[in-house]
Coordinates of C-alpha atoms and ligand atoms in Angstrom, one line a residue:
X29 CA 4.9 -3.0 -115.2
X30 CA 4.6 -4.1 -111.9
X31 CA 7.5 -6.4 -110.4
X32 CA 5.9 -10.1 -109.3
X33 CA 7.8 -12.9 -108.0
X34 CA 7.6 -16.2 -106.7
X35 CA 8.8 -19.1 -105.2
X36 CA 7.1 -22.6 -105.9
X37 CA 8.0 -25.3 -103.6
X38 CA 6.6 -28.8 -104.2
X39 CA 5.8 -29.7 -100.8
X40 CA 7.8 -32.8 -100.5
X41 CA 9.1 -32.8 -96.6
X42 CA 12.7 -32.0 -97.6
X43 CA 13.8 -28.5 -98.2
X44 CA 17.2 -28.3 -99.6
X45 CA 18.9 -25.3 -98.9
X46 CA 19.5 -24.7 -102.7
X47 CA 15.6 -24.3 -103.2
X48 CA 15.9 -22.1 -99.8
X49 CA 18.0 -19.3 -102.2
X50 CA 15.4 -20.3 -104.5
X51 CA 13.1 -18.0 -102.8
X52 CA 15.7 -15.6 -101.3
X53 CA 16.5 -13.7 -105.1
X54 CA 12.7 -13.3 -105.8
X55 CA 11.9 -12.2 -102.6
X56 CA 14.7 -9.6 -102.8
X57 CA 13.8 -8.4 -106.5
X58 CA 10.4 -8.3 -105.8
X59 CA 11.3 -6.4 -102.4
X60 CA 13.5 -4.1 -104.3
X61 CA 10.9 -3.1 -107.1
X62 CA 7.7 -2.6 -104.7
X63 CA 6.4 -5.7 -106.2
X64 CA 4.5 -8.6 -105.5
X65 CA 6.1 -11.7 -103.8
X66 CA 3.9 -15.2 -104.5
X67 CA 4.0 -18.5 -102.7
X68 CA 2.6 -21.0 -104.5
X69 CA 2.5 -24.6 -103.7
X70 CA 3.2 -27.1 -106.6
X71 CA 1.5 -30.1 -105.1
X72 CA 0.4 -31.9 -108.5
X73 CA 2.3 -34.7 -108.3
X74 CA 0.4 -36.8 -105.6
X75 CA 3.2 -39.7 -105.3
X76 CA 5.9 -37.1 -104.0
X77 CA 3.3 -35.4 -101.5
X78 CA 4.0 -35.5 -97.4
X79 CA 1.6 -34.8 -95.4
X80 CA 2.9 -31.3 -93.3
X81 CA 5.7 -30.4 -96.0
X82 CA 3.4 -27.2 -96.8
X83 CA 3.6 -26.3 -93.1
X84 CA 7.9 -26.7 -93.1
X85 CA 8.0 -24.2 -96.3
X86 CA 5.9 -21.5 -94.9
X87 CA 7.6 -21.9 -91.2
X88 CA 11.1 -21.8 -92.8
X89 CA 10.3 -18.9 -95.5
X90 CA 8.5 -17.1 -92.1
X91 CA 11.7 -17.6 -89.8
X92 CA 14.3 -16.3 -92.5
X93 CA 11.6 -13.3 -92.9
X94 CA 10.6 -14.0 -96.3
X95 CA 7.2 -12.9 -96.0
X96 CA 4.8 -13.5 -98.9
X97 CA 2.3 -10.9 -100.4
X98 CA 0.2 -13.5 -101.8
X99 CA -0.4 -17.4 -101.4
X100 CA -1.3 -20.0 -98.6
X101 CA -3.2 -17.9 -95.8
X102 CA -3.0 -14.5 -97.5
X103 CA -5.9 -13.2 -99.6
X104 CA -4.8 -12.4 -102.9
X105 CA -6.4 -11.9 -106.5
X106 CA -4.4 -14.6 -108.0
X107 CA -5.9 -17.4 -106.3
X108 CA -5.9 -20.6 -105.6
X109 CA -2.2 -20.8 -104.2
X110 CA -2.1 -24.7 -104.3
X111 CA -1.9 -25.8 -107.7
X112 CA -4.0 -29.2 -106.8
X113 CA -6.8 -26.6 -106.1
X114 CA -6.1 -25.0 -109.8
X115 CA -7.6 -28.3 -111.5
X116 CA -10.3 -26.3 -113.5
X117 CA -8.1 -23.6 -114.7
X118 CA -5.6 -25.8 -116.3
X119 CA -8.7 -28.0 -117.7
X120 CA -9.4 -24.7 -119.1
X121 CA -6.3 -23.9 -120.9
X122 CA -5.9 -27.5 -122.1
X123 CA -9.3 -27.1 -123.9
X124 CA -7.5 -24.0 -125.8
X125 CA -4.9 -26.3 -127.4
X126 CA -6.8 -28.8 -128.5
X127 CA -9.3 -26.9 -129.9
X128 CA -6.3 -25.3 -131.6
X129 CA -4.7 -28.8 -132.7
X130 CA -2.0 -28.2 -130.2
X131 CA -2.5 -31.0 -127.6
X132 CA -4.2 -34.9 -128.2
X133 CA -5.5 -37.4 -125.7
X134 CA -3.1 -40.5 -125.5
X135 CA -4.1 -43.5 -124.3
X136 CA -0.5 -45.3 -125.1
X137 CA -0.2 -47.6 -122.2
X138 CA 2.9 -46.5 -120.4
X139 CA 4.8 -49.9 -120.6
X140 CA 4.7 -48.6 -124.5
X141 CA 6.3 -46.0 -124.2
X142 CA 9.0 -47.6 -121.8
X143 CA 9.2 -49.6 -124.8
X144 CA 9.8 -47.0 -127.4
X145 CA 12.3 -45.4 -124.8
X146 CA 14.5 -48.7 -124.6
X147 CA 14.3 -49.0 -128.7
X148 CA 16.0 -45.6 -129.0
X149 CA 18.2 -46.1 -126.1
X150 CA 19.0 -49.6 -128.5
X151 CA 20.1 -47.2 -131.2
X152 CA 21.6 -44.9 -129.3
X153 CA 19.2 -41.8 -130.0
X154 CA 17.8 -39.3 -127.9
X155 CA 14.3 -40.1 -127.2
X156 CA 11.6 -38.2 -128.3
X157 CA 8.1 -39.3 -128.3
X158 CA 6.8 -37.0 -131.4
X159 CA 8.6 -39.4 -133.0
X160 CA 5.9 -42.0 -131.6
X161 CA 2.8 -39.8 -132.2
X162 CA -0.1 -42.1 -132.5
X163 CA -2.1 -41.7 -135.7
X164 CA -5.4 -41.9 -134.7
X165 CA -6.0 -40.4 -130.8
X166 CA -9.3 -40.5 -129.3
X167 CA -11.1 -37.8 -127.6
X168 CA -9.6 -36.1 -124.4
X169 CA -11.2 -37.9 -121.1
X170 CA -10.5 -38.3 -117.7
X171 CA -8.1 -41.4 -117.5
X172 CA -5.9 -40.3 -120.4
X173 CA -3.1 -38.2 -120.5
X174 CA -2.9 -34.8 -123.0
X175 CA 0.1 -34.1 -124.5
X176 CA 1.2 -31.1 -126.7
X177 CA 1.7 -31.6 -130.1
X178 CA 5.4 -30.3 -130.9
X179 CA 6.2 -28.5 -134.1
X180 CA 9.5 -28.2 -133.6
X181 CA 11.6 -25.0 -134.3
X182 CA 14.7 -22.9 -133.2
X183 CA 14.5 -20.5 -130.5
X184 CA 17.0 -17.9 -129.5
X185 CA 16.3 -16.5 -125.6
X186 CA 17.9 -14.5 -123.5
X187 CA 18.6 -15.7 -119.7
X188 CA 19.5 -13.2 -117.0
X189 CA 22.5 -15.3 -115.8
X190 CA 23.4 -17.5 -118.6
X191 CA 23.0 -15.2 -121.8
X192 CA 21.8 -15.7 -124.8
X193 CA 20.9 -19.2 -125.0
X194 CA 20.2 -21.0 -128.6
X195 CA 17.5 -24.1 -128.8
X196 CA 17.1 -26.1 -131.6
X197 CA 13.8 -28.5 -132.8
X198 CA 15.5 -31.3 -130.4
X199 CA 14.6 -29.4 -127.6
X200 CA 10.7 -30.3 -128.0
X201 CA 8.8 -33.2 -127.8
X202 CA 5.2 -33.7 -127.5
X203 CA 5.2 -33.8 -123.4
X204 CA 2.4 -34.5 -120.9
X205 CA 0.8 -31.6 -120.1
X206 CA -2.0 -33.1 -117.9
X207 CA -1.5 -36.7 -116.5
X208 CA -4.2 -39.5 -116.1
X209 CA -5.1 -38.4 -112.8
X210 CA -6.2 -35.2 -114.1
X211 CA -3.5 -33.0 -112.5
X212 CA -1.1 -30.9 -114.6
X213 CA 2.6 -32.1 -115.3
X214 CA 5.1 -29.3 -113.6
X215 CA 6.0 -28.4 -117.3
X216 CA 2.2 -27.1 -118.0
X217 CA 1.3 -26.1 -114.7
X218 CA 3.9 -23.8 -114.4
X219 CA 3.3 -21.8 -117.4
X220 CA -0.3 -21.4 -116.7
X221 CA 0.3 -20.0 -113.3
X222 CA 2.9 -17.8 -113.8
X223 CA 0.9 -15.8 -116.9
X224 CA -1.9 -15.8 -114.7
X225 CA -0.6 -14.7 -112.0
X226 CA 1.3 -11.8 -113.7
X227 CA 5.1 -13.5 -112.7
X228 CA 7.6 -10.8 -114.5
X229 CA 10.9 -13.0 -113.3
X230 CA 10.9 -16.7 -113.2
X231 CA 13.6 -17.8 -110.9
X232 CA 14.5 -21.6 -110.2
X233 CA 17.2 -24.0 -110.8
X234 CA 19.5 -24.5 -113.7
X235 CA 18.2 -27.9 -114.0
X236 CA 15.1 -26.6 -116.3
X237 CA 17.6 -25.0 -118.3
X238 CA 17.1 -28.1 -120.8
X239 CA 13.5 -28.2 -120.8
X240 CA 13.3 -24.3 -121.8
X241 CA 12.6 -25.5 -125.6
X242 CA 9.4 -27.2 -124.4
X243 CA 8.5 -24.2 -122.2
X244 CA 9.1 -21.6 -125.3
X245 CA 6.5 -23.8 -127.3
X246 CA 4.4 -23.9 -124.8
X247 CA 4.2 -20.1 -124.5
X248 CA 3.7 -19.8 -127.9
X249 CA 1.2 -22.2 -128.5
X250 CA -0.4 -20.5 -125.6
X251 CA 0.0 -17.2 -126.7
X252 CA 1.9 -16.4 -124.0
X253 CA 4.6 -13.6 -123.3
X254 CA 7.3 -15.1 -121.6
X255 CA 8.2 -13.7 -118.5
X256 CA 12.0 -12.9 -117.6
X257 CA 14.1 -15.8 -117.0
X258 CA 16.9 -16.2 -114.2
X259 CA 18.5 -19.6 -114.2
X260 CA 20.3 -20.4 -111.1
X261 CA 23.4 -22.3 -111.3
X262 CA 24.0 -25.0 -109.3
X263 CA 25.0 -25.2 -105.6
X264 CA 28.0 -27.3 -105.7
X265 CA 29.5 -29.9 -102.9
X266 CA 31.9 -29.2 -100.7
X267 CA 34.4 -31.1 -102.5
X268 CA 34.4 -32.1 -106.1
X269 CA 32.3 -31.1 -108.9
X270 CA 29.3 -32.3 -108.2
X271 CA 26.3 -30.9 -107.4
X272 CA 25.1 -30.3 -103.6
X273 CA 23.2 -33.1 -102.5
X274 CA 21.6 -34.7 -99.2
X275 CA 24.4 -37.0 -98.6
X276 CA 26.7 -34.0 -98.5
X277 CA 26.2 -33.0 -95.1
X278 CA 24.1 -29.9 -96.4
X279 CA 21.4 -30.3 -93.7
X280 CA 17.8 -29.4 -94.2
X281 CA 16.9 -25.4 -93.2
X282 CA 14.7 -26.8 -90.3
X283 CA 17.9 -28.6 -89.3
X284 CA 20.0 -25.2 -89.3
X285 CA 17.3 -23.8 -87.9
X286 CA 16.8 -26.4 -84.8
X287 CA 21.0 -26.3 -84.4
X288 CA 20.6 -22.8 -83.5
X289 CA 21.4 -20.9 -87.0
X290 CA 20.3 -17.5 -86.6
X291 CA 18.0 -16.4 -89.7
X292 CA 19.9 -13.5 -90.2
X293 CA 22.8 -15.4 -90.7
X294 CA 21.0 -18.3 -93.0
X295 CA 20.0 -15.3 -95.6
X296 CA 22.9 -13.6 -96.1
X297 CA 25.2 -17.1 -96.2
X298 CA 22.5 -18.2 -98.9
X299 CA 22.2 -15.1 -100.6
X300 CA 25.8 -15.0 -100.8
X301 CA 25.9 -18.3 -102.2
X302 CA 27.4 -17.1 -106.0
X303 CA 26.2 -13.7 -105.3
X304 CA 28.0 -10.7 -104.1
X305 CA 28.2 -6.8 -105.0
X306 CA 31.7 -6.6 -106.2
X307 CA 32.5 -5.3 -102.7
X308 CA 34.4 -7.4 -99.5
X309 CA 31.3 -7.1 -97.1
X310 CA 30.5 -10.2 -96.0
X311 CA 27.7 -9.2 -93.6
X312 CA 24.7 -7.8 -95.2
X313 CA 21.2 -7.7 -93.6
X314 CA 17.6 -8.8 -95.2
X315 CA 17.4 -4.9 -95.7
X316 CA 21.3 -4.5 -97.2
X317 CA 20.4 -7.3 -99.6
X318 CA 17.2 -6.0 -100.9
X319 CA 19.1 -2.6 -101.4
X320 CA 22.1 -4.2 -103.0
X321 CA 20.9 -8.1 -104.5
X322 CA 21.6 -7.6 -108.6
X323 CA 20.5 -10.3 -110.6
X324 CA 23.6 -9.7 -113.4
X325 CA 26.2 -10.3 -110.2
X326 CA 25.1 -14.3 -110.1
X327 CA 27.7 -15.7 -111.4
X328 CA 27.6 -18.8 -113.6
X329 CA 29.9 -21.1 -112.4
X330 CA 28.2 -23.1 -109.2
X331 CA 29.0 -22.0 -105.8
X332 CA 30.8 -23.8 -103.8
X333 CA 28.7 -25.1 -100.4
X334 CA 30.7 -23.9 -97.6
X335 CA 29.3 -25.0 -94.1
X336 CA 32.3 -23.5 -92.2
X337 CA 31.1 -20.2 -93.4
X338 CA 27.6 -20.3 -92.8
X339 CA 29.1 -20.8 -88.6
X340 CA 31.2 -17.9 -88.8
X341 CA 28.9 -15.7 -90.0
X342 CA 26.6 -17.2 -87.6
X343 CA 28.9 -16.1 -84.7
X344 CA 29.2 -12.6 -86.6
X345 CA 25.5 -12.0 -86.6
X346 CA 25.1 -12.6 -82.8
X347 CA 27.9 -10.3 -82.1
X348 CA 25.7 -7.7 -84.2
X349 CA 22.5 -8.2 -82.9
X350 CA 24.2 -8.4 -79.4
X351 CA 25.0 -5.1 -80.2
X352 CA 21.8 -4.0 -81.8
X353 CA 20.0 -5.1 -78.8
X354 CA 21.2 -8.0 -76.3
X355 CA 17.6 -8.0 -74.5
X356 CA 16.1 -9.4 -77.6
X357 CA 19.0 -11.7 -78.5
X358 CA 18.9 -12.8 -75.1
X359 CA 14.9 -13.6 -75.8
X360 CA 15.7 -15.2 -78.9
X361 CA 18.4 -17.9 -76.9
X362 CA 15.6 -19.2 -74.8
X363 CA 15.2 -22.8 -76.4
X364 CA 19.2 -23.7 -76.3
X365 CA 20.1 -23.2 -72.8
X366 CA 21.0 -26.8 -70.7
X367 CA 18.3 -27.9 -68.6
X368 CA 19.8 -27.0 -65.0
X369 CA 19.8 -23.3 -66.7
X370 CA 16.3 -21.9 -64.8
X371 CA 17.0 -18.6 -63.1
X372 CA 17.2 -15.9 -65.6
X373 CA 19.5 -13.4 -64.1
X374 CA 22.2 -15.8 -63.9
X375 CA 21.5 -16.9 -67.8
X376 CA 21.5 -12.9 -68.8
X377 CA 24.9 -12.5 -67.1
X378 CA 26.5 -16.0 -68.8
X379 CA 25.2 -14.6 -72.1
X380 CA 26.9 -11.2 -71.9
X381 CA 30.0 -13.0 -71.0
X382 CA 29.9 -15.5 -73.0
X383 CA 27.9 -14.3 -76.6
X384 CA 30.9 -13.4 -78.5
X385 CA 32.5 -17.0 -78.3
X386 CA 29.5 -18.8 -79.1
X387 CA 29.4 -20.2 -83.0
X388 CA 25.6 -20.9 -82.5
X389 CA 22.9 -20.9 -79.6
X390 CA 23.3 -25.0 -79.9
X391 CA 26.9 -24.0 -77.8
X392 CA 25.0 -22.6 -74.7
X393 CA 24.0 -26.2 -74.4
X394 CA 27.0 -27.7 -74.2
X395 CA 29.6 -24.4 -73.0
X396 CA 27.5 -23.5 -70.1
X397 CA 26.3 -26.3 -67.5
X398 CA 29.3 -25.3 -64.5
X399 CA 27.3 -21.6 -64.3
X400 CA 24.2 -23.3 -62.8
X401 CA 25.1 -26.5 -61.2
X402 CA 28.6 -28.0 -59.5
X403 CA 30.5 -30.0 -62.2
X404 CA 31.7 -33.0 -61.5
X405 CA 35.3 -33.2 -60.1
X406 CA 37.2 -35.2 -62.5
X407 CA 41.0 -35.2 -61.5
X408 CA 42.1 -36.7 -64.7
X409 CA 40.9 -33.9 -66.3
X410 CA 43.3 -31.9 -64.0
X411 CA 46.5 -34.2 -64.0
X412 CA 46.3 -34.8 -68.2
X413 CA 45.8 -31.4 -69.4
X414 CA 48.5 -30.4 -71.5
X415 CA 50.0 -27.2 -69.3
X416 CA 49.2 -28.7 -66.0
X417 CA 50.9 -32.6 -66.5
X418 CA 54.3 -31.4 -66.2
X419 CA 53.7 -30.2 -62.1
X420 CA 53.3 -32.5 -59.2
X421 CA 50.3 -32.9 -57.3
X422 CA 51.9 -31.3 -54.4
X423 CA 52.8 -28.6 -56.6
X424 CA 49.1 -28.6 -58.6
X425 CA 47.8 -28.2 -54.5
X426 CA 50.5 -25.6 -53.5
X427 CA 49.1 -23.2 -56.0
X428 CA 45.5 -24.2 -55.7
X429 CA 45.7 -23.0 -52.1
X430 CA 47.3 -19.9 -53.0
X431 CA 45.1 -19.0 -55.3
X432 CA 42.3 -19.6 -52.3
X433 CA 44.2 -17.3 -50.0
X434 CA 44.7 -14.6 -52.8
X435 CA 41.4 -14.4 -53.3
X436 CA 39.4 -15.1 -50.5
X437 CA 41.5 -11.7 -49.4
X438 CA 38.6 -10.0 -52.5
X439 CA 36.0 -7.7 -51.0
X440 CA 34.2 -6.6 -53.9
X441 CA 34.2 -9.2 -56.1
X442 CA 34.1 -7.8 -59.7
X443 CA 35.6 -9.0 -62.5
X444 CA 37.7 -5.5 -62.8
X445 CA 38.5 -6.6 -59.4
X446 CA 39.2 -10.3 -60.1
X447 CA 41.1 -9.2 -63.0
X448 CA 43.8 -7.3 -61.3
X449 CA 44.0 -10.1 -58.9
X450 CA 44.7 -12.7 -60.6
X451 CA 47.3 -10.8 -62.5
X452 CA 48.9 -10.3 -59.0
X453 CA 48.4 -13.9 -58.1
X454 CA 50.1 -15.0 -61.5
X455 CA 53.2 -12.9 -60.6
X456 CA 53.4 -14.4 -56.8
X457 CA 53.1 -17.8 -58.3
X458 CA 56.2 -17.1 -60.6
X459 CA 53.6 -19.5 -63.2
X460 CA 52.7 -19.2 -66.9
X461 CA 49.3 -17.9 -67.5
X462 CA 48.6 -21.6 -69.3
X463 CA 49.1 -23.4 -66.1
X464 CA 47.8 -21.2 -63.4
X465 CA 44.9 -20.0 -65.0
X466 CA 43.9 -23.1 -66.8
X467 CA 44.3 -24.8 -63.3
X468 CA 41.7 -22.5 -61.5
X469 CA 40.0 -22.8 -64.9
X470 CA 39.2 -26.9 -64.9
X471 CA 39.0 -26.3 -61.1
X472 CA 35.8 -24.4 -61.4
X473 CA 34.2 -25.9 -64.5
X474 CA 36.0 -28.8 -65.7
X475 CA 35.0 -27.7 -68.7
X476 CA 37.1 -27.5 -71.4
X477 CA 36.2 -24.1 -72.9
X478 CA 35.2 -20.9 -70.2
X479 CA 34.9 -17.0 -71.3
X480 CA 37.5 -15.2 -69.8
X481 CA 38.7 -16.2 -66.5
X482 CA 38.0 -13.3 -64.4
X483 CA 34.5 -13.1 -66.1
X484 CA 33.5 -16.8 -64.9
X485 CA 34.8 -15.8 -61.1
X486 CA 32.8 -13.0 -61.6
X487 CA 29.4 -14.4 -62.6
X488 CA 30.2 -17.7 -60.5
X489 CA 30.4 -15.6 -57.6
X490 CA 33.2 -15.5 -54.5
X491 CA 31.4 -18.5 -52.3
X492 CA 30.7 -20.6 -55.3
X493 CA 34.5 -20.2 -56.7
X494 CA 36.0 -20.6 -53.2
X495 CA 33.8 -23.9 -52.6
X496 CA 35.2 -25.2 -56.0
X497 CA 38.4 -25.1 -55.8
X498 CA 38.5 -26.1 -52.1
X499 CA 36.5 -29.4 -53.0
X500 CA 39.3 -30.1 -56.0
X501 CA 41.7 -29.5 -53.4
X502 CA 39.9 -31.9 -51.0
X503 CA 39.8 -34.5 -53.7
X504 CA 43.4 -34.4 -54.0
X505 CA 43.4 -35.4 -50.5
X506 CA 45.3 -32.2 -49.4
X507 CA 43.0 -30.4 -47.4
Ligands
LIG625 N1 8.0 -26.9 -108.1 C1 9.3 -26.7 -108.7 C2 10.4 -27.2 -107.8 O1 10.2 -27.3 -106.6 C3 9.4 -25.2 -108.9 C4 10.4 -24.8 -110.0 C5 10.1 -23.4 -110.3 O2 10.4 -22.5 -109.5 O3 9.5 -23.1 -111.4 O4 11.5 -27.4 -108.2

């Protein structure tokens, strides 16, 4: 039987980054079994629906390289992908159970039922609305809501993560299945689409774990074969027990995405999100994964949300693509570079100095503004650093002009070169490496991070570092 996955955003504007690994494990099991990977858009419930949201999933699933086989703007023979365009075929299977006295029209107003909800809350008992079942119902027409009719019974299932899982008949109430707009509830939609559509694994969030006893009936009274189930457990916060949530600081993927979060990096910190092989690799590639994902290796217990890791494998994956190919990392870097950053040689030669310190490309911005325009001269800087405080200005001016004579002495101004200098220069000055090289350091970018120092001479270039550190020394007065 042929492998078919799918993910099945409601297209709501926000895509947390649990839903994100959401589609990662189909996407890799479909991958891995030459199957069939879906998108399909759950855009039923018309109150929850932002206008663009469908645009954000298929530009976040495209940038982490999750590529769909069928669904919005691919042909495929399980169409319509939106589920608001499915109207018909749900209309369809709704018929079935009524004409099999599995579903009744209910006209109920709903301040009833919030009614019937608060008595059993009152006497403290679960609410279930079979318990409410009209007696007389009238013919199903637009307006009314259908709901199943529940004949409530045990089930024993078998999830892929959680194991065999027992329901009993208080699982099952007689739930919506098409709501008085006409549009399918999640809980019917769902099941319709996914027989259709040939799904094998249903992957989603542990939250639907509960509602499974309504979803069995359903199949049955449907006469359905339930596809595979794989219940994700919960992303968890960063401290506590509680699940992951906006106010977390999990941002958005978009947000990852705009901070300069490399996709590469995004999957596997996702995918490794309460998955791994049993093995200590931490870096695995979209191809790695799809070799290696195992659904039985999820493990139960909620994964912890760890944003620190996500930034070091960030920096990981540029030093691997760096070595892959630094043309087309270099490409890729294009959007995070500070505005004075316009001639492109000079940006190539930062980058290949500077790459393997950067976290993300967002660091460019901020790490690399002294390469392509004078900083500022801010003394303070100079006389409060924590190395440099202790000596004079005389003395901070002494070795400043030194370290001018030593190297204006440099004909071929190299950074092999420069290095061997300024090794010399640090045993004429009789200094720490701390103080004379963080001097020349600020001097030239006031900046409180550079690569390494004869790499920045290097790239800055002999006139440019000269000009620098004479104009600090001016600025001390002591030229
Ligand atoms: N539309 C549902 C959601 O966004 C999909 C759940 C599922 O994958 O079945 O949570």
């Amino acid at each position: 039987m042929k492998t078919v996955t799918r993910f099945a955003p409601s297209p709501t504007g926000y895509i947390h980054i649990g839903n994100v690994r959401s589609a990662i494990y189909p996407y890799l099991i479909a991958k891995q079994n030459h199957g069939t990977f879906i998108l399909r858009i759950e855009d039923t419930d018309q109150a929850r629906y932002v206008e663009g949201a469908t645009e954000l999933i298929k530009d976040t699933l495209q940038w982490l390289g999750l590529d769909w086989d069928e669904g919005p703007d691919k042909s495929g023979e399980h169409g319509p992908y939106f589920q608001s365009q499915r109207r018909d075929i749900y209309h369809g299977w709704a018929q079935r159970l009524i004409a099999a006295g599995r579903a009744y029209a209910d006209p109920t107003p709903s301040d009833t039922v919030a009614s019937y909800r608060a008595e059993a809350n009152r006497n403290k008992q679960a609410f279930l609305y079979r318990n409410y079942r009209p007696a007389d119902t009238p013919d199903w027409q637009p307006g009314i809501p259908l709901r199943f009719k529940a004949i409530p019974k045990a089930y024993d299932y078998h999830d892929e993560v959680f194991g065999d899982l027992h329901l009993g008949p208080e699982t099952q109430d007689d739930i919506i299945l098409i709501k008085a707009d006409g549009l399918p509830t999640y809980n019917f939609a769902h099941i319709v689409d996914d027989a259709m559509m040939g799904v094998t694994h249903i992957l989603r969030g542990q939250e639907y774990l509960p509602s499974m006893g309504n979803y069995l009936a359903l199949y049955e009274a449907l006469g359905l074969t339930p596809p595979k189930f794989v219940h994700l457990p919960h992303i968890l916060a960063p401290t506590g027990n509680k699940k992951l949530g906006k106010r977390d600081g999990a941002k958005s993927a978009d947000d990852y995405r705009r901070d300069g979060i490399l996709p590469e990096a995004m999957l596997n910190f996702l995918a490794c999100l309460g998955w791994n092989d049993g093995s200590e690799q931490e870096l695995y590639s979209k191809q790695e994964l799809i070799d290696k994902f195992d659904v039985s290796r999820i493990q139960r217990a909620g994964a912890r949300y760890d944003e620190q890791k996500l930034i070091w494998l960030n920096g990981q994956w540029i030093r691997r693509l760096y070595a892959e190919d630094p043309e087309s990392l270099f490409a890729r870097s294009a959007a995070f570079w500070p505005k004075q950053a316009t001639n492109d040689t000079l940006k190539r030669q930062v980058f290949s100095i500077i790459y393997d310190r950067l976290k993300t490309f967002n660091d460019l911005k901020t790490m690399t503004s002294y390469f392509f325009a004078d900083p500022t001269v801010d003394l303070d800087m100079i006389t409060s650093n924590k190395a440099l405080k202790k000596l004079s200005e005389t003395e901070l001016c002494n070795l400043l002009h030194q370290s001018v004579a030593k190297l204006q002495t440099i004909d071929d101004w190299s950074a092999t070169t420069l290095q061997d200098t300024l090794n010399e220069l640090l045993a004429e000055s009789g200094q720490k490496p701390m103080v004379l090289f963080g001097l020349i350091r600020l001097g030239v970018s006031f900046a409180a991070f550079s690569p390494a120092l004869h790499d920045t001479l290097a790239v800055l270039g002999k006139n440019t570092t000269l000009a620098r550190l004479n104009a600090v020394i001016a600025a001390f007065g002591r030229d």
